Coordinates of C-alpha atoms and ligand atoms in Angstrom, one line a residue:
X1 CA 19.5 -51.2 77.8
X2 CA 21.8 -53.2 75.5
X3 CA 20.7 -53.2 72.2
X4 CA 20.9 -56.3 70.5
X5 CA 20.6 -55.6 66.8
X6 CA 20.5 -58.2 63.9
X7 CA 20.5 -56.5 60.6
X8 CA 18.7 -57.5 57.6
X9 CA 20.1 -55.6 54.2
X10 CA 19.5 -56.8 51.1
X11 CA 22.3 -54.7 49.5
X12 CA 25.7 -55.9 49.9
X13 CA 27.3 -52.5 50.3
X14 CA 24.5 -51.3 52.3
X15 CA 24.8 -54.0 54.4
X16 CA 28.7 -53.7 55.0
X17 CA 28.1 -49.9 55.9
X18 CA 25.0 -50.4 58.0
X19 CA 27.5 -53.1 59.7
X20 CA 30.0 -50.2 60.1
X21 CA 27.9 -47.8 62.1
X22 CA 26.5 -50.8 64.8
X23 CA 30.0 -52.1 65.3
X24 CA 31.4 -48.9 66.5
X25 CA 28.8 -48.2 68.5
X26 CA 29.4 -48.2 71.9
X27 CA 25.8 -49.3 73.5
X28 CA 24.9 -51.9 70.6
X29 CA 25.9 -54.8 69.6
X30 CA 26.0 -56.2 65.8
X31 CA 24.5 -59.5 66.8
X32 CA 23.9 -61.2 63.5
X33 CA 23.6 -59.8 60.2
X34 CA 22.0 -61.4 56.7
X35 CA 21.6 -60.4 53.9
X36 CA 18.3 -62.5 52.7
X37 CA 15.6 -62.5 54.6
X38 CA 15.1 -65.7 54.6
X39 CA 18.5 -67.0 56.0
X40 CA 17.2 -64.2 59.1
X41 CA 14.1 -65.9 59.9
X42 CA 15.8 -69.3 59.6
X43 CA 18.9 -68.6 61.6
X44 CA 18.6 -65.7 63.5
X45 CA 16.8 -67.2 66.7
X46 CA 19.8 -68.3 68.1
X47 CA 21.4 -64.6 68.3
X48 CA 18.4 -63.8 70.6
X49 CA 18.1 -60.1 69.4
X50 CA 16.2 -57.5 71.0
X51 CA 16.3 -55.1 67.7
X52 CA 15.7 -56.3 64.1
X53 CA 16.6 -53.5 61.4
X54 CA 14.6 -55.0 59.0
X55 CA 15.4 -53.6 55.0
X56 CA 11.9 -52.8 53.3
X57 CA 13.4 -52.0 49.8
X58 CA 12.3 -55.5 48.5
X59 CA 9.2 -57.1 47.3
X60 CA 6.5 -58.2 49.6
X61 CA 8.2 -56.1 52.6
X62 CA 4.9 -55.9 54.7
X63 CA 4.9 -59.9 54.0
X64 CA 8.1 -60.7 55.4
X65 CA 7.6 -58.2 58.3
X66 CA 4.5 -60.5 59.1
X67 CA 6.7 -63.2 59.5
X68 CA 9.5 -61.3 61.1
X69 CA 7.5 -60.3 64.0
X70 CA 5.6 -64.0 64.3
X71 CA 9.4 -65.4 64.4
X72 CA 10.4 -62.5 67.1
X73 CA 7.9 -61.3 69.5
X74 CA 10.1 -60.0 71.5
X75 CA 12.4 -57.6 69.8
X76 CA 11.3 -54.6 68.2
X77 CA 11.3 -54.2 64.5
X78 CA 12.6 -51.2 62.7
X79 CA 11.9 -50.8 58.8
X80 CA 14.8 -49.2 57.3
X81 CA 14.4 -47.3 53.3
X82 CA 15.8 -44.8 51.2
X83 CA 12.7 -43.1 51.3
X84 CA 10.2 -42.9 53.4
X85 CA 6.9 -42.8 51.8
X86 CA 3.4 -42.8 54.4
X87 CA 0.9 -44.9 53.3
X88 CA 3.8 -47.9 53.5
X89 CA 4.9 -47.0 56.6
X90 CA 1.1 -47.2 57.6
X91 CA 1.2 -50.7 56.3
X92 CA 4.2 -51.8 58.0
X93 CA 3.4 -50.5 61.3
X94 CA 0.2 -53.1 60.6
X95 CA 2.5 -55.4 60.4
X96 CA 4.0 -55.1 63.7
X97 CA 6.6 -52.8 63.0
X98 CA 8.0 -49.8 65.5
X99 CA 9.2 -47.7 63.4
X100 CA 11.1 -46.4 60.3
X101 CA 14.4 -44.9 59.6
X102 CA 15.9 -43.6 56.7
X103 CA 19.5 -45.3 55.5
X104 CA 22.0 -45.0 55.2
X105 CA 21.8 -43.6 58.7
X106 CA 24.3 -42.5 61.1
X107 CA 25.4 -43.7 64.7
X108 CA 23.3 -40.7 66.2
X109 CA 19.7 -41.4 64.3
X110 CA 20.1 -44.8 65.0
X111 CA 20.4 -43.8 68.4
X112 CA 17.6 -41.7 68.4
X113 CA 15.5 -44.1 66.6
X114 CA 15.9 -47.3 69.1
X115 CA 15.4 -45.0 72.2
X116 CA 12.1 -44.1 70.7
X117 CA 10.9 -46.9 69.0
X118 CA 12.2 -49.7 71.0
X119 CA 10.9 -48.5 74.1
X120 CA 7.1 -48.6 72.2
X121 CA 7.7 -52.0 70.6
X122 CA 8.8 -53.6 73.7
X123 CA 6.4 -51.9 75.3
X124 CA 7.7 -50.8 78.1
X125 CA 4.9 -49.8 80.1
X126 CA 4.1 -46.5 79.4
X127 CA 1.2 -45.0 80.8
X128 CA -1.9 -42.7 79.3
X129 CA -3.9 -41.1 81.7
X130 CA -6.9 -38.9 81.1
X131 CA -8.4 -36.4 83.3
X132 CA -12.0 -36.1 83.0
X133 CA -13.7 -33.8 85.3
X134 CA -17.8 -33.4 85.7
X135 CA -17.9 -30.0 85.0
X136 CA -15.1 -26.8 84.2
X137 CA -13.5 -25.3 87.2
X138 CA -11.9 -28.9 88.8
X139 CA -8.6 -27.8 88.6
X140 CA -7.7 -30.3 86.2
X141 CA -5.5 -28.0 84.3
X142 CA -3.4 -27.1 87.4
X143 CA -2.8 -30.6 89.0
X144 CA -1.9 -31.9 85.4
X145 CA 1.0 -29.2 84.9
X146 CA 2.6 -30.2 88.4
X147 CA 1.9 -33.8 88.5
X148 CA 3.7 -33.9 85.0
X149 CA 6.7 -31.9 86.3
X150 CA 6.3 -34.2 89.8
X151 CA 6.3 -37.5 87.4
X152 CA 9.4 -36.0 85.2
X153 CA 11.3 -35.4 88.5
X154 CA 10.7 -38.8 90.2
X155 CA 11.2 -41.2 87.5
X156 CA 13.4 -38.9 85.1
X157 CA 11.1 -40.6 82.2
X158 CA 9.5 -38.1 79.4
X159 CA 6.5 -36.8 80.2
X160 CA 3.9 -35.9 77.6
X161 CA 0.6 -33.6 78.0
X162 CA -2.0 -33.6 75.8
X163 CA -4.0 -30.7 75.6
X164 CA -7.1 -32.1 73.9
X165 CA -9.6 -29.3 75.8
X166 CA -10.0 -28.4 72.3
X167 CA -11.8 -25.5 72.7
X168 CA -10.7 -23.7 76.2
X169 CA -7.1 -25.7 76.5
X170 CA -5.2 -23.6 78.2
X171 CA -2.1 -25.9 79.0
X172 CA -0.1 -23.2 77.2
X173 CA -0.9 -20.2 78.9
X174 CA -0.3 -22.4 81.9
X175 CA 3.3 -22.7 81.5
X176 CA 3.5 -19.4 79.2
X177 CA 4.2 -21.0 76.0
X178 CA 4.3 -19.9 72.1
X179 CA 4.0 -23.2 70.6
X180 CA 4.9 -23.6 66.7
X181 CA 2.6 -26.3 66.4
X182 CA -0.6 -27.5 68.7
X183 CA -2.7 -30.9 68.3
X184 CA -4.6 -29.1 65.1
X185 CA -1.6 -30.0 63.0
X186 CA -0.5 -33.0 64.7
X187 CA -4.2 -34.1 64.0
X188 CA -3.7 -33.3 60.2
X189 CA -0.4 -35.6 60.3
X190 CA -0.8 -37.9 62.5
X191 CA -1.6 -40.8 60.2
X192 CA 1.6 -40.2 58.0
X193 CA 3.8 -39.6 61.4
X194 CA 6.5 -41.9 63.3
X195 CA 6.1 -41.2 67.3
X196 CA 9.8 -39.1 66.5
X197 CA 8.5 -36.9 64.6
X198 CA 4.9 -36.5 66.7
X199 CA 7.8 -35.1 69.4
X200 CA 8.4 -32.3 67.1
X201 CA 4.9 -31.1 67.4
X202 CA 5.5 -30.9 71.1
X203 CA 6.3 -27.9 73.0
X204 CA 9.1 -28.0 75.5
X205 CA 8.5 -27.0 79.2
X206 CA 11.4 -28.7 80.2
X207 CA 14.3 -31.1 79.2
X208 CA 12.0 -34.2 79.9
X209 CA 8.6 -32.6 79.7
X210 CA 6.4 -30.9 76.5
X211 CA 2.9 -30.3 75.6
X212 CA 1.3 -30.6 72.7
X213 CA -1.1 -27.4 72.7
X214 CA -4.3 -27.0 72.3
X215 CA -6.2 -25.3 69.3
X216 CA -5.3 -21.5 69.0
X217 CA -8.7 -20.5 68.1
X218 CA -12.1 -22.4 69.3
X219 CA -13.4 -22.3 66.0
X220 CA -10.7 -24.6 64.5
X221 CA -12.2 -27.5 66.7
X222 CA -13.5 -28.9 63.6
X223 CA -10.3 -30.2 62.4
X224 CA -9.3 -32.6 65.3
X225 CA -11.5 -35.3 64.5
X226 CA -11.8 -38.3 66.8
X227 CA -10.0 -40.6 65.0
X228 CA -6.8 -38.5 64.5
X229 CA -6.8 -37.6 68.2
X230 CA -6.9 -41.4 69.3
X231 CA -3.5 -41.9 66.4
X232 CA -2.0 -38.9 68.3
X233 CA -2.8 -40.9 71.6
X234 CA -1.6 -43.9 70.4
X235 CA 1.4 -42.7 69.3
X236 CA 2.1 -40.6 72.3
X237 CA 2.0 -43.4 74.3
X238 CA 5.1 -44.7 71.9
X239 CA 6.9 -41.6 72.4
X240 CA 6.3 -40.7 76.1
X241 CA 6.3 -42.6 79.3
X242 CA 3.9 -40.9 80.9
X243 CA 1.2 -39.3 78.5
X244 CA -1.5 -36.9 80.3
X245 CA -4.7 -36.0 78.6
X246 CA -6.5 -32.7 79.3
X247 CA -10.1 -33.2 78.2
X248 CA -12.7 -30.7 77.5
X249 CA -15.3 -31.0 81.1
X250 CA -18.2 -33.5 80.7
X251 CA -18.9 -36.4 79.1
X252 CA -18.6 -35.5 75.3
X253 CA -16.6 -37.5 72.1
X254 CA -13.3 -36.3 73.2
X255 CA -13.6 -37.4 76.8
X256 CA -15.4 -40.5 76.0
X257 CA -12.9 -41.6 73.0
X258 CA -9.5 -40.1 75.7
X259 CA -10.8 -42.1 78.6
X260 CA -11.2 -45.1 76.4
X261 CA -8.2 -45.4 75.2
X262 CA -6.6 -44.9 78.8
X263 CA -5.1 -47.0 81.3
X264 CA -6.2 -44.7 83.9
X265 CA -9.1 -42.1 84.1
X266 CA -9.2 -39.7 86.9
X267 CA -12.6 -38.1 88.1
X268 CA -11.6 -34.7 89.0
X269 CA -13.7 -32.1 90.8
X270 CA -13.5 -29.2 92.6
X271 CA -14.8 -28.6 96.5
X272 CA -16.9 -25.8 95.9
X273 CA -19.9 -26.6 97.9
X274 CA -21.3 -30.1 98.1
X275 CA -22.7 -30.8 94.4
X276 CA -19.3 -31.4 93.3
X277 CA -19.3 -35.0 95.4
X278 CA -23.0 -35.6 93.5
X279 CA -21.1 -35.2 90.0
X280 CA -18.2 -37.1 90.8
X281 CA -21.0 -40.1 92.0
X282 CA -22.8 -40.0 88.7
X283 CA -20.0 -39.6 86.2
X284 CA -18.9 -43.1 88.4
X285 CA -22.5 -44.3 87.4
X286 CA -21.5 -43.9 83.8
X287 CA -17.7 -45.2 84.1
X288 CA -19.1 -48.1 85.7
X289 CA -20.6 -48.9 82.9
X290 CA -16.7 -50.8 81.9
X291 CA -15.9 -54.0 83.1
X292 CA -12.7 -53.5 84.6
X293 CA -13.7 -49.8 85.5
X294 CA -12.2 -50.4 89.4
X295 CA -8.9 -51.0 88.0
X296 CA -9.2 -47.6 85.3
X297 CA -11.0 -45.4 87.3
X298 CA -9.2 -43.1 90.3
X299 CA -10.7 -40.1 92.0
X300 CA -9.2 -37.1 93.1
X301 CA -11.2 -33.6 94.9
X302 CA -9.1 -30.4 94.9
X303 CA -9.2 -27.4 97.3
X304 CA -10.3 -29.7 100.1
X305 CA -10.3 -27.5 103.5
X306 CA -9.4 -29.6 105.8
X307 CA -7.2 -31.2 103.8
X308 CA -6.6 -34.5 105.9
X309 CA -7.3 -38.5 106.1
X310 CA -10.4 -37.9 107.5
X311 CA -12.2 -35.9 104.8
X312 CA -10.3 -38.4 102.6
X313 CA -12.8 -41.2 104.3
X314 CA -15.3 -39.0 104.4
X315 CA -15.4 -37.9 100.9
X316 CA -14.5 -41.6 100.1
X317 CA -17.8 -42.8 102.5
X318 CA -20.1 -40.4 100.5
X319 CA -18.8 -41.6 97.5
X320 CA -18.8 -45.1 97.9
X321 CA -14.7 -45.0 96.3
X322 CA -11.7 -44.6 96.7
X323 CA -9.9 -41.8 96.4
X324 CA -6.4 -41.6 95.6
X325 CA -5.5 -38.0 96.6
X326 CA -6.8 -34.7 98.2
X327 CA -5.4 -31.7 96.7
X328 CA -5.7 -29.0 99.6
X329 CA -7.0 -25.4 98.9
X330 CA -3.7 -23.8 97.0
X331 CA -5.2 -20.6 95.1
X332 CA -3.1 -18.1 96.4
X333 CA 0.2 -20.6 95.6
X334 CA -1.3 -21.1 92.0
X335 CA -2.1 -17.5 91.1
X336 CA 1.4 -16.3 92.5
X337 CA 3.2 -19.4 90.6
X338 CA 1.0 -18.1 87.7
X339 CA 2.5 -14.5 88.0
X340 CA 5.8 -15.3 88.3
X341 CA 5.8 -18.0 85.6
X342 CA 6.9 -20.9 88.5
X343 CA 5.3 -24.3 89.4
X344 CA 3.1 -23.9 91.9
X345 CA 4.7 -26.6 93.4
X346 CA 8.2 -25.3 94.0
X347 CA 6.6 -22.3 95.9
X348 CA 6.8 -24.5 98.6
X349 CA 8.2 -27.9 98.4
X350 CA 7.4 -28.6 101.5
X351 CA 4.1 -27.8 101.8
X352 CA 0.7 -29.4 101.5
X353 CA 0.0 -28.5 98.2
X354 CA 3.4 -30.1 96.3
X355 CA 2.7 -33.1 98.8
X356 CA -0.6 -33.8 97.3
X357 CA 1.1 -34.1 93.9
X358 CA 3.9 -36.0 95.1
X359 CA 1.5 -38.6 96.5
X360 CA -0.2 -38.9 93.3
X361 CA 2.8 -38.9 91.3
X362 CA 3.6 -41.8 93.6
X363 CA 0.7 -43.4 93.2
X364 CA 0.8 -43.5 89.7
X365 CA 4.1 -44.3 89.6
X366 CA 4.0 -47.7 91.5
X367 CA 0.3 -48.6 89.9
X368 CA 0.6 -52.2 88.2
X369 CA -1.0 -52.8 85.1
X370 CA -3.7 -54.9 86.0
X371 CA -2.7 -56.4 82.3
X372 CA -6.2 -55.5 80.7
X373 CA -5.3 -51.9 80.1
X374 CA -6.6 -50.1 77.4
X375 CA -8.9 -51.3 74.9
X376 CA -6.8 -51.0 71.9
Ligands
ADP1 N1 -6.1 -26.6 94.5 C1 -6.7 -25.4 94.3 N2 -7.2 -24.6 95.3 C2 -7.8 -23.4 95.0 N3 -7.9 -22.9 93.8 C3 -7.5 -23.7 92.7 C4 -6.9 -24.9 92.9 N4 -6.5 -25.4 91.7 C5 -6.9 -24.5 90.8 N5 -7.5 -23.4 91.4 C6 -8.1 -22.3 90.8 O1 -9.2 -22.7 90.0 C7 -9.0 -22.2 88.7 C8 -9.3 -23.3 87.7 O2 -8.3 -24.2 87.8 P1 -7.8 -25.1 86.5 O3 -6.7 -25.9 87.0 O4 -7.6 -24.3 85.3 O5 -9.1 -26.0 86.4 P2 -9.8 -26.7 85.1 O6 -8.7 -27.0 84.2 O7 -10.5 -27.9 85.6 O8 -10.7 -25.7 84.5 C9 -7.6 -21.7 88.5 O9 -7.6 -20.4 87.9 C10 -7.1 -21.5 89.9 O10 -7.2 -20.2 90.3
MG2 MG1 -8.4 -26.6 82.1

């Protein structure tokens, strides 16, 4: 994307250096600059910019940012400061802001900043998807991993896991990690947090994927309360393209308030017998309970022996619903991709297993917004 920025600096010298940095960037554009706010909302329409760096260091900032982003609903605003201080940033964000960023900044965390933050205040479609199973033992854990590596590889977008299993998460075991941070702290910070820093709390598995891990101990539960875990959502969903939530099994606080705030929700359960297709059938019963719960609710049944179109109609028939994807029987490909520290579904790309994620990757790939989404 070309960026094009108008600048608002009240600071004559700050303004001419701010200047500086845009001009010679390659990928952006300097397309107006002012140095009253003001002359910007009065005259900068006709620059048509998709990026305002809007300077907070004056009276009435949150004010003017009102107006800003009345004037220019489609660009994304930036507050730029000296210092950053939290409970202003909170305020401005209110207001309609993206994001913050210290000056006077260089070519490189300007970079970094639009990539992030202009992606989230255009909203570019990103994606938060929660998988709630009935009961433990669905497989959840395993089909997230590979679907996020699937959706990484397909679409080359960032792909963020949640683990919010609070208790049992075991997303980093899963892909053997020692993470420095897990969603206890990100919890704590979240409401003083840009969505560049909540990256930081993320652990790596790859270049365009990272988890941020669940609690170390079960007992420290206690300190991810609802509320923080729905501002680390939300601000995921500014940071990542794709943002998959791990929820604890059942319907409890943290599934109810992850699937809520979700533009999908998949039922997940595990063929293990029959009962499975019972729990998937009455956690529909509850789900159904939204209006637009056809277009937020998909269903997928792992270890599925057959795995073929026709259980798919028949599992579909005795559920009365679609479902998106069968996942076949894989356990000897997960525990071997679980000793050797691989993806289960590079064992065998060919195979029915890494098919069965591909399809869903697919599916939620090409998935329109219905343009009701989420409620928030
Ligand atoms: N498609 C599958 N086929 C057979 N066994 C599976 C499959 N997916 C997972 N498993 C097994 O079931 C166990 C639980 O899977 P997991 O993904 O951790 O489920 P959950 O997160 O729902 O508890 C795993 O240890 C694995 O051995
Ligand atoms: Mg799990």
């Amino acid at each position: 994307m070309q960026y094009k920025i108008m600048l608002v600096e009240h600071d004559r010298l700050m303004l001419e250096q701010l200047s500086k940095v845009i001009e010679t960037a390659p990928d952006m554009e300097l397309a107006a600059r002012f140095q009253s706010s003001g002359d910007a909302l009065g005259q900068g329409k006709v620059f048509n910019p998709n990026i305002i760096l809007f300077d907070t260091d004056v009276e009435g900032a949150t004010e003017k940012l009102r107006e800003f982003t009345g004037a220019f609903p489609h660009a994304a605003i930036i507050c730029t400061g000296e210092k950053w201080l939290a409970d202003k940033t909170s305020h401005y964000i209110q207001a309609g802001a993206s994001g913050y960023l210290i000056k006077p900044f260089t070519y490189n965390s300007l970079r970094e900043a639009l990539m992030t933050y202009a992606q989230s205040g255009m909203q570019l479609d990103s994606k938060v998807i929660t998988f709630f199973s009935p009961k433990g033992k669905s497989g959840k854990t395993t089909v997230i991993s590979n679907l996020a590596i699937a959706l990484s590889r397909m679409t080359g977008e960032r792909v963020g896991i949640i683990d919010a299993d609070l208790q049992f998460g075991d997303m980093a075991v899963f892909f053997n990690l020692e993470p420095q941070s897990t969603i206890v702290e990100a919890a704590r910070d979240a409401r003083f947090l840009s969505p560049l820093d909540l990256r930081s709390y993320f652990t790596k598995v790859t270049d365009k994927v990272s988890v941020l891990c669940g609690t170390k101990k079960p007992s420290l539960i206690d300190r991810v309360s609802i509320s923080n875990l729905e501002a680390v959502i939300k601000m995921a969903k500014a940071a990542f393209k794709y943002v998959l939530v791990d929820v604890p099994p059942g319907f409890n606080p943290t599934s109810i308030a992850a699937a809520e705030m979700s533009d999908y929700t998949y039922v997940m359960a595990m063929l293990n017998g029959g009962y499975e297709i019972k729990h998937v059938q009455r956690s529909l019963d509850v789900f159904e309970a939204w209006d637009d719960f056809e277009d937020r609710v998909r269903v997928v049944f792992t270890r599925v022996v057959p795995c073929n179109k026709e259980a798919q109609e028949k599992i579909s028939d005795a559920i009365d619903y679609d479902v998106d994807v069968l996942v076949p029987n894989a356990y000897m490909m997960v525990s071997k991709a679980a000793d050797n520290g691989q993806m289960a579904l590079d064992l065998e790309p060919e195979g029915q297993f890494a098919g069965s994620i591909n399809s869903l990757a697919d599916i939620i790939i090409h998935q329109n917004d219905t343009g009701r989404g989420a409620k928030w």
